[in-house]
C-alpha cells in the first residue's frame, strides 16, 4: 500500500513539478543563451551617435531585464527539479511575472519611438502628431495602472492559505492579464497599421524618411528594407503572438502552459525589437561603407584629373628660367 502511495506521489511530482520545470528550463536557457550574441551584435553594428539615442538605451535595458529574467527562470527550474519538496518563495514567481510585463511595456515604448521617428512632429504638425500618439500613450498609462492593481492582487493571494494554489487560480482567472494582453494587441495592431501605411507611402512617393535613426545619405532601397524589417519584427509578429496568447488563455488551459506561452511571447518580442535595431545599424554601416567607397573613387578621379592637367617635375625643370629647353639634354634619355 505504501509502495503504491509513493509511486502515486512520484507521478504527481513528475507531472506537476518536474515536467513543467524541465520545459521551462529548456525554453528559458535557449533564449537566455541567444541574448548574449544579440547583445554583442547590438554594439557591433552601432556607432557613437546611435549609442546616445533613447532607442539604443532602451534596447540595452530590455536585454538586461530579459537576461535577468532568463537566469532567474533557469535557477528556479533547476531548483524545482532537484528539490521539488522545497520550493522557493512565491515572491520570486511574482517578480518574474512583473518583470515580464514591464519588458513588454518597454518594448512598446521603443515601438512608439520608432513610430515617432517616421512620423516626426515637424512633418505632421502638433495637432495631427498628438492624435497619432494619443492611443499608444493612453494604452501604456492604462497598462501601468493595471500592473499596479495586478501586483496588489498577487500580494494578497501570496499571504493567504494555500498560497500556491491561490496564485495559480488568480493567474488564470484575473481580468488584469487579459486587459494587459488585449491592450498590447491593440497597441501593436495600431502601430503596425501606421507603420505599414508609412511604407506604402514610401513605395508610392519613393521619397526617403527623415529620421534620426537613419543616416541622411541612406539610399531609398536601404531605408525601405530597414522599414520593412522593423514592421515585420517589431509590429506584425508581436501582434500575432499576442493574439495567440489571448486565445490560449481563454481556452482555460493549465497555468504551466500559459506561463510557457507568455515567456516565449515576451522573449520573441524582445528579440524582434533588438533585431530591428541591429538591422538598422547594419544598413547604416553598409551605407557608410558605400559612401566612403564612392568618396574614395571621386578623390582618385580628381587626383588623376589634376595630375594630367599639371606639368610633370621634369617638364618644369626644362622650362625653368635661364635654361633653354632646346639646348638642354635629358640625362635619363
mmCIF file of C-alpha atoms in Angstrom:
data_model
loop_
_atom_site.group_PDB
_atom_site.id
_atom_site.type_symbol
_atom_site.label_atom_id
_atom_site.label_comp_id
_atom_site.label_asym_id
_atom_site.label_seq_id
_atom_site.Cartn_x
_atom_site.Cartn_y
_atom_site.Cartn_z
ATOM 1 C CA UNK A 1 0.000 0.000 0.000
ATOM 2 C CA UNK A 2 2.840 2.363 0.915
ATOM 3 C CA UNK A 3 4.631 1.456 -2.320
ATOM 4 C CA UNK A 4 1.558 2.403 -4.337
ATOM 5 C CA UNK A 5 1.281 5.671 -2.405
ATOM 6 C CA UNK A 6 4.956 6.517 -3.081
ATOM 7 C CA UNK A 7 4.532 5.739 -6.766
ATOM 8 C CA UNK A 8 1.478 7.972 -6.901
ATOM 9 C CA UNK A 9 3.346 10.818 -5.212
ATOM 10 C CA UNK A 10 6.264 10.468 -7.606
ATOM 11 C CA UNK A 11 3.919 10.509 -10.572
ATOM 12 C CA UNK A 12 2.247 13.630 -9.225
ATOM 13 C CA UNK A 13 5.612 15.336 -8.708
ATOM 14 C CA UNK A 14 6.723 14.413 -12.199
ATOM 15 C CA UNK A 15 3.507 15.671 -13.800
ATOM 16 C CA UNK A 16 3.048 18.858 -11.773
ATOM 17 C CA UNK A 17 6.598 19.923 -10.876
ATOM 18 C CA UNK A 18 9.414 18.215 -12.766
ATOM 19 C CA UNK A 19 7.826 18.114 -16.235
ATOM 20 C CA UNK A 20 6.739 21.788 -16.421
ATOM 21 C CA UNK A 21 10.002 22.997 -14.886
ATOM 22 C CA UNK A 22 12.059 20.931 -17.317
ATOM 23 C CA UNK A 23 10.165 22.542 -20.199
ATOM 24 C CA UNK A 24 10.673 25.978 -18.642
ATOM 25 C CA UNK A 25 14.399 25.260 -18.291
ATOM 26 C CA UNK A 26 14.798 24.298 -21.948
ATOM 27 C CA UNK A 27 12.837 27.315 -23.170
ATOM 28 C CA UNK A 28 14.459 29.771 -20.797
ATOM 29 C CA UNK A 29 18.027 28.576 -21.289
ATOM 30 C CA UNK A 30 17.697 28.661 -25.078
ATOM 31 C CA UNK A 31 16.505 32.266 -25.179
ATOM 32 C CA UNK A 32 18.927 33.408 -22.480
ATOM 33 C CA UNK A 33 21.921 31.967 -24.349
ATOM 34 C CA UNK A 34 20.806 33.693 -27.576
ATOM 35 C CA UNK A 35 20.673 37.051 -25.826
ATOM 36 C CA UNK A 36 24.485 37.150 -25.495
ATOM 37 C CA UNK A 37 25.346 37.236 -29.248
ATOM 38 C CA UNK A 38 22.408 39.580 -29.780
ATOM 39 C CA UNK A 39 23.860 41.955 -27.192
ATOM 40 C CA UNK A 40 27.265 41.814 -28.908
ATOM 41 C CA UNK A 41 25.703 42.432 -32.332
ATOM 42 C CA UNK A 42 23.809 45.435 -30.960
ATOM 43 C CA UNK A 43 27.101 47.124 -30.016
ATOM 44 C CA UNK A 44 28.977 45.912 -33.098
ATOM 45 C CA UNK A 45 26.533 47.490 -35.554
ATOM 46 C CA UNK A 46 26.177 50.748 -33.607
ATOM 47 C CA UNK A 47 28.254 53.900 -33.566
ATOM 48 C CA UNK A 48 28.896 56.730 -31.124
ATOM 49 C CA UNK A 49 25.856 58.660 -32.296
ATOM 50 C CA UNK A 50 23.393 55.763 -32.228
ATOM 51 C CA UNK A 51 24.524 54.681 -28.744
ATOM 52 C CA UNK A 52 23.318 58.006 -27.364
ATOM 53 C CA UNK A 53 19.785 57.638 -28.734
ATOM 54 C CA UNK A 54 16.854 56.687 -26.448
ATOM 55 C CA UNK A 55 16.050 53.672 -28.635
ATOM 56 C CA UNK A 56 19.510 52.162 -28.152
ATOM 57 C CA UNK A 57 19.455 52.772 -24.394
ATOM 58 C CA UNK A 58 16.022 51.193 -24.067
ATOM 59 C CA UNK A 59 17.270 48.203 -26.079
ATOM 60 C CA UNK A 60 20.059 47.728 -23.540
ATOM 61 C CA UNK A 61 17.598 47.937 -20.639
ATOM 62 C CA UNK A 62 15.280 45.413 -22.287
ATOM 63 C CA UNK A 63 18.130 42.952 -22.927
ATOM 64 C CA UNK A 64 19.388 43.270 -19.342
ATOM 65 C CA UNK A 65 15.879 42.663 -17.977
ATOM 66 C CA UNK A 66 15.338 39.713 -20.301
ATOM 67 C CA UNK A 67 18.681 38.189 -19.327
ATOM 68 C CA UNK A 68 17.910 38.666 -15.619
ATOM 69 C CA UNK A 69 14.527 37.014 -16.011
ATOM 70 C CA UNK A 70 16.062 34.174 -18.043
ATOM 71 C CA UNK A 71 18.717 33.453 -15.430
ATOM 72 C CA UNK A 72 16.098 33.545 -12.674
ATOM 73 C CA UNK A 73 13.797 31.201 -14.599
ATOM 74 C CA UNK A 74 16.703 28.782 -15.147
ATOM 75 C CA UNK A 75 17.696 28.833 -11.484
ATOM 76 C CA UNK A 76 14.097 28.388 -10.337
ATOM 77 C CA UNK A 77 13.542 25.480 -12.728
ATOM 78 C CA UNK A 78 16.761 23.708 -11.684
ATOM 79 C CA UNK A 79 15.930 24.102 -8.005
ATOM 80 C CA UNK A 80 12.384 22.846 -8.537
ATOM 81 C CA UNK A 81 13.660 19.762 -10.374
ATOM 82 C CA UNK A 82 16.367 18.944 -7.841
ATOM 83 C CA UNK A 83 14.365 19.862 -4.733
ATOM 84 C CA UNK A 84 10.685 19.647 -5.643
ATOM 85 C CA UNK A 85 9.615 19.431 -1.995
ATOM 86 C CA UNK A 86 11.467 22.636 -1.001
ATOM 87 C CA UNK A 87 10.060 25.350 -3.268
ATOM 88 C CA UNK A 88 11.416 28.865 -3.488
ATOM 89 C CA UNK A 89 9.339 31.776 -2.131
ATOM 90 C CA UNK A 90 6.359 32.736 -4.273
ATOM 91 C CA UNK A 91 7.658 36.310 -4.377
ATOM 92 C CA UNK A 92 10.226 35.155 -6.964
ATOM 93 C CA UNK A 93 7.431 33.963 -9.269
ATOM 94 C CA UNK A 94 5.679 37.297 -8.813
ATOM 95 C CA UNK A 95 8.902 39.173 -9.635
ATOM 96 C CA UNK A 96 9.400 37.129 -12.822
ATOM 97 C CA UNK A 97 5.852 37.817 -13.973
ATOM 98 C CA UNK A 98 6.017 41.544 -13.252
ATOM 99 C CA UNK A 99 9.396 41.913 -14.944
ATOM 100 C CA UNK A 100 7.938 40.199 -17.996
ATOM 101 C CA UNK A 101 5.064 42.694 -18.099
ATOM 102 C CA UNK A 102 7.463 45.634 -17.733
ATOM 103 C CA UNK A 103 9.572 44.213 -20.573
ATOM 104 C CA UNK A 104 6.586 44.262 -22.929
ATOM 105 C CA UNK A 105 5.717 47.827 -21.876
ATOM 106 C CA UNK A 106 9.310 48.946 -22.540
ATOM 107 C CA UNK A 107 9.246 47.194 -25.908
ATOM 108 C CA UNK A 108 6.022 49.002 -26.794
ATOM 109 C CA UNK A 109 7.703 52.252 -25.736
ATOM 110 C CA UNK A 110 10.502 51.507 -28.219
ATOM 111 C CA UNK A 111 7.871 50.876 -30.892
ATOM 112 C CA UNK A 112 6.302 54.236 -30.080
ATOM 113 C CA UNK A 113 9.680 55.948 -30.507
ATOM 114 C CA UNK A 114 10.132 54.202 -33.853
ATOM 115 C CA UNK A 115 6.679 55.346 -34.902
ATOM 116 C CA UNK A 116 7.554 58.911 -33.920
ATOM 117 C CA UNK A 117 10.803 58.657 -35.911
ATOM 118 C CA UNK A 118 8.904 58.009 -39.147
ATOM 119 C CA UNK A 119 6.135 60.496 -38.297
ATOM 120 C CA UNK A 120 8.124 63.450 -36.892
ATOM 121 C CA UNK A 121 6.193 66.312 -35.358
ATOM 122 C CA UNK A 122 7.599 68.887 -37.786
ATOM 123 C CA UNK A 123 6.101 66.888 -40.681
ATOM 124 C CA UNK A 124 2.671 66.247 -39.201
ATOM 125 C CA UNK A 125 2.161 69.365 -37.131
ATOM 126 C CA UNK A 126 1.308 69.368 -33.424
ATOM 127 C CA UNK A 127 -2.453 68.544 -33.669
ATOM 128 C CA UNK A 128 -2.029 65.574 -36.019
ATOM 129 C CA UNK A 129 1.030 64.360 -34.104
ATOM 130 C CA UNK A 130 -0.940 64.457 -30.834
ATOM 131 C CA UNK A 131 -3.746 62.428 -32.433
ATOM 132 C CA UNK A 132 -1.203 59.898 -33.734
ATOM 133 C CA UNK A 133 0.397 59.169 -30.364
ATOM 134 C CA UNK A 134 -2.724 59.596 -28.199
ATOM 135 C CA UNK A 135 -3.863 55.952 -28.386
ATOM 136 C CA UNK A 136 -0.409 54.369 -27.686
ATOM 137 C CA UNK A 137 0.281 56.750 -24.792
ATOM 138 C CA UNK A 138 -3.135 56.207 -23.178
ATOM 139 C CA UNK A 139 -2.791 52.438 -23.557
ATOM 140 C CA UNK A 140 0.600 52.451 -21.841
ATOM 141 C CA UNK A 141 -0.745 54.526 -18.956
ATOM 142 C CA UNK A 142 -3.680 52.131 -18.608
ATOM 143 C CA UNK A 143 -1.305 49.141 -18.625
ATOM 144 C CA UNK A 144 0.836 50.666 -15.868
ATOM 145 C CA UNK A 145 -2.252 51.233 -13.706
ATOM 146 C CA UNK A 146 -3.348 47.679 -14.466
ATOM 147 C CA UNK A 147 0.060 46.333 -13.362
ATOM 148 C CA UNK A 148 -0.281 48.099 -10.012
ATOM 149 C CA UNK A 149 -3.718 46.518 -9.464
ATOM 150 C CA UNK A 150 -2.422 43.097 -10.505
ATOM 151 C CA UNK A 151 0.531 43.383 -8.120
ATOM 152 C CA UNK A 152 -1.854 44.135 -5.249
ATOM 153 C CA UNK A 153 -3.955 41.056 -6.110
ATOM 154 C CA UNK A 154 -0.865 38.829 -6.229
ATOM 155 C CA UNK A 155 0.396 40.153 -2.906
ATOM 156 C CA UNK A 156 -2.964 39.404 -1.279
ATOM 157 C CA UNK A 157 -3.073 35.884 -2.727
ATOM 158 C CA UNK A 158 0.510 35.161 -1.635
ATOM 159 C CA UNK A 159 -0.178 35.757 2.050
ATOM 160 C CA UNK A 160 -3.344 33.677 2.308
ATOM 161 C CA UNK A 161 -3.723 29.940 2.956
ATOM 162 C CA UNK A 162 -2.849 27.618 0.049
ATOM 163 C CA UNK A 163 -0.878 30.459 -1.483
ATOM 164 C CA UNK A 164 0.471 28.472 -4.461
ATOM 165 C CA UNK A 165 -2.985 27.232 -5.493
ATOM 166 C CA UNK A 166 -4.498 30.682 -4.990
ATOM 167 C CA UNK A 167 -1.860 32.312 -7.172
ATOM 168 C CA UNK A 168 -2.299 29.718 -9.921
ATOM 169 C CA UNK A 169 -6.064 30.267 -9.851
ATOM 170 C CA UNK A 170 -5.607 34.044 -9.872
ATOM 171 C CA UNK A 171 -3.184 33.811 -12.796
ATOM 172 C CA UNK A 172 -5.850 32.054 -14.880
ATOM 173 C CA UNK A 173 -8.941 33.965 -13.777
ATOM 174 C CA UNK A 174 -7.905 37.560 -13.092
ATOM 175 C CA UNK A 175 -9.059 40.090 -15.694
ATOM 176 C CA UNK A 176 -5.830 42.055 -15.247
ATOM 177 C CA UNK A 177 -3.799 39.769 -17.535
ATOM 178 C CA UNK A 178 -6.486 39.744 -20.197
ATOM 179 C CA UNK A 179 -6.684 43.537 -20.010
ATOM 180 C CA UNK A 180 -2.900 43.836 -20.361
ATOM 181 C CA UNK A 181 -2.654 41.447 -23.294
ATOM 182 C CA UNK A 182 -5.684 42.951 -25.043
ATOM 183 C CA UNK A 183 -4.141 46.415 -24.663
ATOM 184 C CA UNK A 184 -0.887 45.046 -26.079
ATOM 185 C CA UNK A 185 -2.709 43.619 -29.106
ATOM 186 C CA UNK A 186 -4.492 46.921 -29.750
ATOM 187 C CA UNK A 187 -1.240 48.866 -29.312
ATOM 188 C CA UNK A 188 0.744 46.606 -31.664
ATOM 189 C CA UNK A 189 -2.041 46.476 -34.247
ATOM 190 C CA UNK A 190 -2.383 50.260 -34.253
ATOM 191 C CA UNK A 191 1.381 50.736 -34.577
ATOM 192 C CA UNK A 192 1.567 48.067 -37.299
ATOM 193 C CA UNK A 193 -1.125 49.800 -39.352
ATOM 194 C CA UNK A 194 0.544 53.211 -39.007
ATOM 195 C CA UNK A 195 3.985 51.828 -39.829
ATOM 196 C CA UNK A 196 2.793 49.815 -42.829
ATOM 197 C CA UNK A 197 0.916 52.862 -44.087
ATOM 198 C CA UNK A 198 4.202 54.767 -43.964
ATOM 199 C CA UNK A 199 5.889 52.056 -46.035
ATOM 200 C CA UNK A 200 3.032 52.209 -48.544
ATOM 201 C CA UNK A 201 3.523 55.951 -48.887
ATOM 202 C CA UNK A 202 7.259 55.354 -49.327
ATOM 203 C CA UNK A 203 6.586 52.982 -52.186
ATOM 204 C CA UNK A 204 4.167 55.420 -53.774
ATOM 205 C CA UNK A 205 6.308 58.537 -53.498
ATOM 206 C CA UNK A 206 9.807 56.960 -53.452
ATOM 207 C CA UNK A 207 10.973 59.581 -51.011
ATOM 208 C CA UNK A 208 13.362 58.923 -48.133
ATOM 209 C CA UNK A 209 12.381 59.048 -44.493
ATOM 210 C CA UNK A 210 13.734 61.892 -42.444
ATOM 211 C CA UNK A 211 14.625 60.268 -39.166
ATOM 212 C CA UNK A 212 17.334 60.316 -36.536
ATOM 213 C CA UNK A 213 17.630 56.560 -36.943
ATOM 214 C CA UNK A 214 18.949 56.758 -40.479
ATOM 215 C CA UNK A 215 21.919 58.467 -41.980
ATOM 216 C CA UNK A 216 20.884 61.318 -44.305
ATOM 217 C CA UNK A 217 22.807 59.598 -47.084
ATOM 218 C CA UNK A 218 20.979 56.321 -46.728
ATOM 219 C CA UNK A 219 19.597 55.121 -50.039
ATOM 220 C CA UNK A 220 15.871 54.708 -50.574
ATOM 221 C CA UNK A 221 16.236 50.948 -51.012
ATOM 222 C CA UNK A 222 18.166 50.624 -47.760
ATOM 223 C CA UNK A 223 15.622 52.685 -45.854
ATOM 224 C CA UNK A 224 12.704 50.763 -47.278
ATOM 225 C CA UNK A 225 14.418 47.473 -46.470
ATOM 226 C CA UNK A 226 15.004 48.577 -42.880
ATOM 227 C CA UNK A 227 11.432 49.835 -42.528
ATOM 228 C CA UNK A 228 10.035 46.537 -43.813
ATOM 229 C CA UNK A 229 12.128 44.512 -41.371
ATOM 230 C CA UNK A 230 11.171 46.784 -38.491
ATOM 231 C CA UNK A 231 7.500 46.421 -39.394
ATOM 232 C CA UNK A 232 7.769 42.636 -39.535
ATOM 233 C CA UNK A 233 9.851 42.038 -36.407
ATOM 234 C CA UNK A 234 8.576 44.888 -34.223
ATOM 235 C CA UNK A 235 4.904 45.125 -35.040
ATOM 236 C CA UNK A 236 3.374 42.257 -37.003
ATOM 237 C CA UNK A 237 4.963 39.285 -35.184
ATOM 238 C CA UNK A 238 4.290 40.593 -31.634
ATOM 239 C CA UNK A 239 0.681 41.355 -32.563
ATOM 240 C CA UNK A 240 0.165 37.821 -33.919
ATOM 241 C CA UNK A 241 1.709 36.148 -30.867
ATOM 242 C CA UNK A 242 -0.316 38.340 -28.507
ATOM 243 C CA UNK A 243 -3.487 37.185 -30.252
ATOM 244 C CA UNK A 244 -2.398 33.551 -29.874
ATOM 245 C CA UNK A 245 -1.646 34.238 -26.219
ATOM 246 C CA UNK A 246 -5.163 35.574 -25.640
ATOM 247 C CA UNK A 247 -6.743 32.595 -27.398
ATOM 248 C CA UNK A 248 -4.819 30.161 -25.197
ATOM 249 C CA UNK A 249 -5.796 31.987 -22.011
ATOM 250 C CA UNK A 250 -9.491 31.999 -22.890
ATOM 251 C CA UNK A 251 -9.356 28.243 -23.542
ATOM 252 C CA UNK A 252 -8.676 27.700 -19.794
ATOM 253 C CA UNK A 253 -5.517 25.604 -20.176
ATOM 254 C CA UNK A 254 -3.153 24.872 -17.297
ATOM 255 C CA UNK A 255 -1.148 27.619 -15.609
ATOM 256 C CA UNK A 256 2.147 25.994 -16.670
ATOM 257 C CA UNK A 257 1.200 26.140 -20.366
ATOM 258 C CA UNK A 258 0.150 29.770 -20.005
ATOM 259 C CA UNK A 259 3.487 30.568 -18.338
ATOM 260 C CA UNK A 260 5.434 28.959 -21.189
ATOM 261 C CA UNK A 261 3.459 30.806 -23.860
ATOM 262 C CA UNK A 262 3.756 34.149 -22.053
ATOM 263 C CA UNK A 263 7.507 33.672 -21.623
ATOM 264 C CA UNK A 264 8.024 32.737 -25.283
ATOM 265 C CA UNK A 265 5.898 35.664 -26.423
ATOM 266 C CA UNK A 266 7.836 38.097 -24.223
ATOM 267 C CA UNK A 267 11.210 36.820 -25.447
ATOM 268 C CA UNK A 268 10.156 36.909 -29.104
ATOM 269 C CA UNK A 269 9.011 40.492 -28.626
ATOM 270 C CA UNK A 270 12.384 41.391 -27.100
ATOM 271 C CA UNK A 271 14.277 39.647 -29.887
ATOM 272 C CA UNK A 272 12.157 41.357 -32.525
ATOM 273 C CA UNK A 273 12.768 44.872 -31.248
ATOM 274 C CA UNK A 274 16.519 44.313 -30.762
ATOM 275 C CA UNK A 275 16.884 42.611 -34.158
ATOM 276 C CA UNK A 276 15.288 45.664 -35.748
ATOM 277 C CA UNK A 277 17.870 47.908 -34.095
ATOM 278 C CA UNK A 278 20.664 45.617 -35.284
ATOM 279 C CA UNK A 279 19.269 45.662 -38.831
ATOM 280 C CA UNK A 280 19.118 49.450 -38.822
ATOM 281 C CA UNK A 281 22.724 49.579 -37.616
ATOM 282 C CA UNK A 282 23.775 47.106 -40.293
ATOM 283 C CA UNK A 283 22.085 49.163 -43.012
ATOM 284 C CA UNK A 284 23.696 52.316 -41.655
ATOM 285 C CA UNK A 285 27.147 50.713 -41.673
ATOM 286 C CA UNK A 286 26.652 49.345 -45.188
ATOM 287 C CA UNK A 287 25.579 52.758 -46.470
ATOM 288 C CA UNK A 288 28.558 54.403 -44.798
ATOM 289 C CA UNK A 289 30.883 51.915 -46.485
ATOM 290 C CA UNK A 290 29.247 52.608 -49.850
ATOM 291 C CA UNK A 291 29.549 56.366 -49.354
ATOM 292 C CA UNK A 292 33.197 56.042 -48.287
ATOM 293 C CA UNK A 293 33.955 53.914 -51.337
ATOM 294 C CA UNK A 294 32.288 56.473 -53.618
ATOM 295 C CA UNK A 295 34.191 59.312 -51.960
ATOM 296 C CA UNK A 296 37.498 57.484 -52.465
ATOM 297 C CA UNK A 297 36.702 56.918 -56.148
ATOM 298 C CA UNK A 298 35.797 60.578 -56.603
ATOM 299 C CA UNK A 299 39.008 61.654 -54.881
ATOM 300 C CA UNK A 300 41.041 59.282 -57.054
ATOM 301 C CA UNK A 301 39.433 60.653 -60.222
ATOM 302 C CA UNK A 302 40.032 64.214 -59.071
ATOM 303 C CA UNK A 303 43.683 63.497 -58.318
ATOM 304 C CA UNK A 304 44.089 61.823 -61.704
ATOM 305 C CA UNK A 305 42.442 64.778 -63.436
ATOM 306 C CA UNK A 306 44.600 67.266 -61.564
ATOM 307 C CA UNK A 307 47.712 65.226 -62.312
ATOM 308 C CA UNK A 308 47.022 65.134 -66.060
ATOM 309 C CA UNK A 309 46.487 68.905 -66.237
ATOM 310 C CA UNK A 310 49.594 69.917 -64.242
ATOM 311 C CA UNK A 311 53.135 69.697 -65.701
ATOM 312 C CA UNK A 312 55.485 66.995 -64.525
ATOM 313 C CA UNK A 313 58.602 67.914 -62.447
ATOM 314 C CA UNK A 314 60.878 67.163 -65.442
ATOM 315 C CA UNK A 315 58.902 69.483 -67.707
ATOM 316 C CA UNK A 316 59.021 72.171 -65.059
ATOM 317 C CA UNK A 317 62.848 71.807 -64.798
ATOM 318 C CA UNK A 318 63.197 72.027 -68.579
ATOM 319 C CA UNK A 319 61.187 75.224 -68.661
ATOM 320 C CA UNK A 320 62.992 76.767 -65.689
ATOM 321 C CA UNK A 321 64.123 80.420 -66.019
ATOM 322 C CA UNK A 322 67.612 80.912 -67.543
ATOM 323 C CA UNK A 323 67.674 77.425 -69.105
ATOM 324 C CA UNK A 324 66.884 76.864 -72.763
ATOM 325 C CA UNK A 325 64.733 73.852 -73.365
ATOM 326 C CA UNK A 326 66.129 73.426 -76.823
ATOM 327 C CA UNK A 327 69.761 73.189 -75.685
ATOM 328 C CA UNK A 328 69.225 71.026 -72.627
ATOM 329 C CA UNK A 329 69.583 67.281 -72.761
ATOM 330 C CA UNK A 330 67.569 64.911 -70.576
ATOM 331 C CA UNK A 331 70.201 62.937 -68.627
ATOM 332 C CA UNK A 332 67.796 59.943 -68.395
ATOM 333 C CA UNK A 333 67.189 59.731 -72.151
#
